[in-house]
Amino acid sequence: MNQTYIALDLETTGFDPSADQVLEVAAIKFRGDKILETFETLVNPGIEIPAMVSHITGISTETVKAAPSFSDISDNLGRFLGNFPIVGHNIDFDLTFLEAKGVPVLNSQIDTLKLSGILLSELPSLSLETISRQLKIKHENKHRALSDAKVCVELFQILLQKIAQIPVPILKQIQALIPRSEWELADLFLNTVPQPARPSQTRPAKSPPQKTTSLPLPAAAPEDFINILGEQSSLSTFIDKYEFRHGQQILLKKILQAFGENFNLIAEAGTGTGKTMAYLLAAGHACHFQRKKVIISTYTNNLQDQVLVKDFPLVQKLFPELKIAVLKGRKKYLDQNRFRQLLEKPHLEEHELTSIIKILIWLNHTETGDLDELNLQNKETQLYEEICADPSYMTAPEEYSASHLPSPRIDFLENARRKAESADIIVVNHALLIQDHLTDNKILPEAQILIADEAHHLEKTLTDGLTMFFSYSRLERQWDHLIESLESLKKTQPSLDQETLTASTQIRKLSSGSLQLAEKLFEKNRLLIEKFAKTMYGQPSQLGITQQIADSPEWAECLELINQMTLSITDLKELSDQLHRTLLKWEITDHPLQGNLHDLQNFFQNLKTLYDSPKNKIIWVNKGFDESIHLCVAPLSVKEIFGEKIFTGYQSVILTSATLSTYGHFSYIRSELGLDESFEEIKVPSHFSYPDQVKIIIPENLSDPKTPDYLPQCTKVIGSIINKNGGRTLVLFTAKKDLARVFHELAPSLKTEGINLLAQNISGGRGKIISHFQDEPANCAILGTNSFWEGVDLIGPVLTCVVIQKLPFDPPDDPIVRARSSLLEKPFEQYSLPRAILRFKQGFGRLIRSARDTGAVVILDSRLVQKSYGREFISSLPEGIKIHQCDQKEVADFL
């Protein structure tokens, strides 16, 4: 490569180019992997450097006291940059700062962040820090300009190599698409000469099945089969450090009994019981000896991976002929016909082109077509709706055209369905399980047994699945797609008759009128929320529609707009049906216009249901940080649906989780899921020796969480814990604003102690944070909300302390919580408290993940000892754990 580039990086006092200042500049002139020249300098910003910036960069006000001002170095920097292409990670940020400081840059630019998004999309994060760690790029001084620029040089070389390694047919396809878009990365792909793929770059041929060592077929009788988990189990041959677990054997026996006698079961099995292996063995027994088909439903991808990768291969040692398949919802699979339609667009936006390139590269190696394997970011995610196997767009397969796709067209959804039909065990998620039982257009095969693990999430999943969200921006996108497809129809079918052209013109006019009515409707809701909602600093406004609001003049105005829209919807449907018949006459069966019309009609029809009688509905309006308005509607109750639709048709249903009971019984979960007497119960205690492995620490003199003193006190305690524990700490929060305040208060001081504080959505997403923490546990602590309360498995000495900052009650102003609570005689005892206890148990369960784990759980909520309901939280935990109550200043001493 003969091209010379400049790698550029700035460190600044903040993110606002108009107000913040440059702290450090580094630029590296390079050709290939050879560095030609370097420009590096600190810059005196003329202002006090914020503590958080000093924490991140290590640059303090004292450090830059003798450094030149930016105006002193700007001319030299401009000359150094010359007219060479500039390379940088999120380079727009750096160039915007330079322009604001009087150094306009006209050079072409290459953003390694955007390029990494295409070529390294499998990484948990695309931050320079994560990329360097994952790719083993030396990165000694993170967040210092020269070190970051050096990493950028090496990363750029790797990315160029990856472009060169793209198979020739795909690279040619990408090069053919690029002229349809104005794309700053175009030259990198256009100037790459396609090279024949080396053997290692082609998809490897599938090797023949390898013979696997199997175990003797176990006894058919359930009372004998349970010995497979006995103290002298033959499974110990294949399980490293096999441990006999009496509770696991008890659970297996009860599930086998349920399968044999065709009854349903609620089974709580504490962490460490080995419940996944227990129910998989029972499933294998039912499949082999009783010829039954089993569906296993989970909530998280982590558990699905455990079932498929860790536990099922062991069960297959006993039943070698057993087959397992994963099946997801239609929208999780790529529809290649719809993708072809996207490829045929005459003009592509940048996000569309980058998404297409990602998909073309991915199609070369995916075996499933599962869109979860893709990592579309930000605006790219809009394309999921356009390329998924949505039933309203299902079309007959066409012959493969080499000019469109890099490999023969595969119906990925149909492939997955065929595998599921022939499998003995089908693994799905709760969303698909519920969706499939609520529709006549089913994709799940008939099965006799259902096992729902992580069953405490079933109610939430059903509520989420039945909740509808409406935004004007989404409607605008659907309108844009409709106009594009109408224009496309005219261009591709110039001989359409006058009747068809008239119908398409009327459709355009009617849908445009509906769009204008919708715009007024969303604006009325903006006025509604501004008049009635309580505003909270730093939080989006939210308004639940009560009967008082439903009786207001403002709501009446909304209803009038909906009535006007209803008339337009009726006319639009008639025209759509007419146009559809005409297209069939012209033998046009897969034009995107049909799907676009379906989407638009669905939007308006569903929006109308929101404004029908508010009875049995929960309706609310959200105003986001970006001032966007969302209209939302959820069912008031879902419990009847489980008994009537979800759990029917099976001979046996097993609901299991580590957290199903509250107050020592299953009344809450029974009520939430509408379970009848056909569900028997079993509680299996954990295999772990909790009194020997964990201690609980409660500072009893912290202020009440509702008082101003509480968070500052918490912050001090958390800081002392992380320091004393040497990292290896997970702090669980219930509110993002509390997490942010603690992070900004503690991060700089902990940095001086050599500890990095990793905060969810500040330091990065969950994947990036966990990856970083696992690499450097002794130098890291995590502050997390939401997703960190469960599904996080940090085993061994990696994690030795979990801090629960506050008891995890739902926000009282949550519209669903408030509406469902109002139905109960004792809403706190019957609804709010049980929900908090289940989540509390999940948070507690993050610490001890194996029989060898030890550590402490610190609970920074004095209500645990000062309120009468506090004992319900304590009694929900395993028995025998020693609880240390102490002064808040003494917490670290008890670790």
mmCIF file of N, CA, C and O in Angstrom, residues 529-565:
data_model
loop_
_atom_site.group_PDB
_atom_site.id
_atom_site.type_symbol
_atom_site.label_atom_id
_atom_site.label_comp_id
_atom_site.label_asym_id
_atom_site.label_seq_id
_atom_site.Cartn_x
_atom_site.Cartn_y
_atom_site.Cartn_z
ATOM 1 N N ILE A 529 -49.640 15.546 28.328
ATOM 2 C CA ILE A 529 -48.625 15.172 29.313
ATOM 3 C C ILE A 529 -48.051 16.417 29.999
ATOM 4 O O ILE A 529 -47.717 16.393 31.180
ATOM 5 N N GLU A 530 -47.962 17.511 29.261
ATOM 6 C CA GLU A 530 -47.439 18.743 29.855
ATOM 7 C C GLU A 530 -48.425 19.335 30.871
ATOM 8 O O GLU A 530 -48.018 19.990 31.829
ATOM 9 N N LYS A 531 -49.716 19.073 30.665
ATOM 10 C CA LYS A 531 -50.719 19.622 31.580
ATOM 11 C C LYS A 531 -50.884 18.768 32.830
ATOM 12 O O LYS A 531 -50.992 19.291 33.939
ATOM 13 N N PHE A 532 -50.868 17.431 32.678
ATOM 14 C CA PHE A 532 -51.231 16.554 33.784
ATOM 15 C C PHE A 532 -50.066 15.827 34.458
ATOM 16 O O PHE A 532 -50.204 15.376 35.598
ATOM 17 N N ALA A 533 -48.938 15.647 33.761
ATOM 18 C CA ALA A 533 -47.884 14.775 34.308
ATOM 19 C C ALA A 533 -47.008 15.505 35.303
ATOM 20 O O ALA A 533 -46.762 16.706 35.189
ATOM 21 N N LYS A 534 -46.519 14.751 36.284
ATOM 22 C CA LYS A 534 -45.494 15.262 37.183
ATOM 23 C C LYS A 534 -44.151 15.139 36.477
ATOM 24 O O LYS A 534 -43.825 14.103 35.929
ATOM 25 N N THR A 535 -43.398 16.194 36.472
ATOM 26 C CA THR A 535 -42.091 16.153 35.810
ATOM 27 C C THR A 535 -41.006 15.887 36.830
ATOM 28 O O THR A 535 -41.061 16.358 37.960
ATOM 29 N N MET A 536 -40.017 15.104 36.426
ATOM 30 C CA MET A 536 -38.875 14.788 37.285
ATOM 31 C C MET A 536 -37.606 15.176 36.556
ATOM 32 O O MET A 536 -37.424 14.875 35.380
ATOM 33 N N TYR A 537 -36.726 15.867 37.253
ATOM 34 C CA TYR A 537 -35.495 16.339 36.628
ATOM 35 C C TYR A 537 -34.677 15.154 36.116
ATOM 36 O O TYR A 537 -34.434 14.189 36.802
ATOM 37 N N GLY A 538 -34.290 15.267 34.850
ATOM 38 C CA GLY A 538 -33.440 14.242 34.274
ATOM 39 C C GLY A 538 -34.163 12.976 33.866
ATOM 40 O O GLY A 538 -33.541 12.015 33.435
ATOM 41 N N GLN A 539 -35.489 12.957 33.995
ATOM 42 C CA GLN A 539 -36.248 11.767 33.638
ATOM 43 C C GLN A 539 -37.292 12.122 32.587
ATOM 44 O O GLN A 539 -37.854 13.216 32.597
ATOM 45 N N PRO A 540 -37.586 11.189 31.662
ATOM 46 C CA PRO A 540 -38.682 11.446 30.722
ATOM 47 C C PRO A 540 -39.994 11.570 31.491
ATOM 48 O O PRO A 540 -40.184 10.900 32.503
ATOM 49 N N SER A 541 -40.880 12.415 31.019
ATOM 50 C CA SER A 541 -42.183 12.551 31.650
ATOM 51 C C SER A 541 -43.045 11.361 31.268
ATOM 52 O O SER A 541 -42.904 10.785 30.193
ATOM 53 N N GLN A 542 -43.947 10.991 32.154
ATOM 54 C CA GLN A 542 -44.806 9.834 31.932
ATOM 55 C C GLN A 542 -46.178 10.111 32.525
ATOM 56 O O GLN A 542 -46.282 10.617 33.631
ATOM 57 N N LEU A 543 -47.205 9.804 31.784
ATOM 58 C CA LEU A 543 -48.563 10.081 32.240
ATOM 59 C C LEU A 543 -49.452 8.875 32.030
ATOM 60 O O LEU A 543 -49.665 8.422 30.892
ATOM 61 N N GLY A 544 -49.968 8.328 33.120
ATOM 62 C CA GLY A 544 -50.961 7.271 33.029
ATOM 63 C C GLY A 544 -52.330 7.893 32.803
ATOM 64 O O GLY A 544 -52.671 8.909 33.427
ATOM 65 N N ILE A 545 -53.102 7.289 31.905
ATOM 66 C CA ILE A 545 -54.419 7.838 31.582
ATOM 67 C C ILE A 545 -55.445 7.307 32.582
ATOM 68 O O ILE A 545 -55.890 6.157 32.483
ATOM 69 N N THR A 546 -55.777 8.120 33.538
ATOM 70 C CA THR A 546 -56.789 7.776 34.538
ATOM 71 C C THR A 546 -58.174 8.149 34.014
ATOM 72 O O THR A 546 -58.313 8.794 32.958
ATOM 73 N N GLN A 547 -59.193 7.771 34.753
ATOM 74 C CA GLN A 547 -60.558 8.117 34.343
ATOM 75 C C GLN A 547 -60.736 9.627 34.303
ATOM 76 O O GLN A 547 -61.441 10.156 33.439
ATOM 77 N N GLN A 548 -60.070 10.328 35.229
ATOM 78 C CA GLN A 548 -60.162 11.796 35.244
ATOM 79 C C GLN A 548 -59.650 12.380 33.930
ATOM 80 O O GLN A 548 -60.263 13.280 33.353
ATOM 81 N N ILE A 549 -58.526 11.854 33.452
ATOM 82 C CA ILE A 549 -57.963 12.360 32.200
ATOM 83 C C ILE A 549 -58.835 11.942 31.022
ATOM 84 O O ILE A 549 -59.044 12.708 30.074
ATOM 85 N N ALA A 550 -59.353 10.705 31.078
ATOM 86 C CA ALA A 550 -60.212 10.222 29.991
ATOM 87 C C ALA A 550 -61.488 11.056 29.865
ATOM 88 O O ALA A 550 -62.107 11.081 28.801
ATOM 89 N N ASP A 551 -61.878 11.736 30.937
ATOM 90 C CA ASP A 551 -63.069 12.600 30.910
ATOM 91 C C ASP A 551 -62.731 14.042 30.541
ATOM 92 O O ASP A 551 -63.629 14.888 30.490
ATOM 93 N N SER A 552 -61.468 14.341 30.299
ATOM 94 C CA SER A 552 -61.050 15.726 30.053
ATOM 95 C C SER A 552 -61.337 16.147 28.607
ATOM 96 O O SER A 552 -61.431 15.304 27.714
ATOM 97 N N PRO A 553 -61.446 17.460 28.355
ATOM 98 C CA PRO A 553 -61.657 17.952 26.980
ATOM 99 C C PRO A 553 -60.498 17.568 26.049
ATOM 100 O O PRO A 553 -60.707 17.307 24.867
ATOM 101 N N GLU A 554 -59.281 17.540 26.609
ATOM 102 C CA GLU A 554 -58.116 17.200 25.777
ATOM 103 C C GLU A 554 -58.234 15.771 25.234
ATOM 104 O O GLU A 554 -57.906 15.504 24.069
ATOM 105 N N TRP A 555 -58.706 14.854 26.078
ATOM 106 C CA TRP A 555 -58.871 13.473 25.627
ATOM 107 C C TRP A 555 -59.990 13.380 24.592
ATOM 108 O O TRP A 555 -59.888 12.614 23.621
ATOM 109 N N ALA A 556 -61.031 14.166 24.777
ATOM 110 C CA ALA A 556 -62.134 14.192 23.805
ATOM 111 C C ALA A 556 -61.635 14.648 22.432
ATOM 112 O O ALA A 556 -62.069 14.131 21.392
ATOM 113 N N GLU A 557 -60.684 15.603 22.421
ATOM 114 C CA GLU A 557 -60.107 16.067 21.154
ATOM 115 C C GLU A 557 -59.315 14.941 20.479
ATOM 116 O O GLU A 557 -59.316 14.800 19.254
ATOM 117 N N CYS A 558 -58.624 14.132 21.291
ATOM 118 C CA CYS A 558 -57.897 12.981 20.749
ATOM 119 C C CYS A 558 -58.869 11.986 20.119
ATOM 120 O O CYS A 558 -58.621 11.444 19.030
ATOM 121 N N LEU A 559 -59.983 11.737 20.786
ATOM 122 C CA LEU A 559 -60.975 10.798 20.282
ATOM 123 C C LEU A 559 -61.548 11.267 18.946
ATOM 124 O O LEU A 559 -61.801 10.464 18.047
ATOM 125 N N GLU A 560 -61.744 12.573 18.813
ATOM 126 C CA GLU A 560 -62.278 13.117 17.562
ATOM 127 C C GLU A 560 -61.303 12.877 16.403
ATOM 128 O O GLU A 560 -61.703 12.508 15.294
ATOM 129 N N LEU A 561 -60.022 13.053 16.671
ATOM 130 C CA LEU A 561 -59.015 12.789 15.637
ATOM 131 C C LEU A 561 -58.999 11.310 15.257
ATOM 132 O O LEU A 561 -58.853 10.961 14.080
ATOM 133 N N ILE A 562 -59.147 10.440 16.254
ATOM 134 C CA ILE A 562 -59.189 8.996 15.981
ATOM 135 C C ILE A 562 -60.400 8.642 15.122
ATOM 136 O O ILE A 562 -60.310 7.829 14.191
ATOM 137 N N ASN A 563 -61.544 9.254 15.401
ATOM 138 C CA ASN A 563 -62.747 8.992 14.605
ATOM 139 C C ASN A 563 -62.535 9.398 13.149
ATOM 140 O O ASN A 563 -62.968 8.698 12.226
ATOM 141 N N GLN A 564 -61.869 10.517 12.950
ATOM 142 C CA GLN A 564 -61.566 10.944 11.575
ATOM 143 C C GLN A 564 -60.629 9.954 10.894
ATOM 144 O O GLN A 564 -60.770 9.628 9.715
ATOM 145 N N MET A 565 -59.648 9.456 11.652
ATOM 146 C CA MET A 565 -58.704 8.486 11.105
ATOM 147 C C MET A 565 -59.405 7.187 10.730
ATOM 148 O O MET A 565 -59.067 6.539 9.737
#
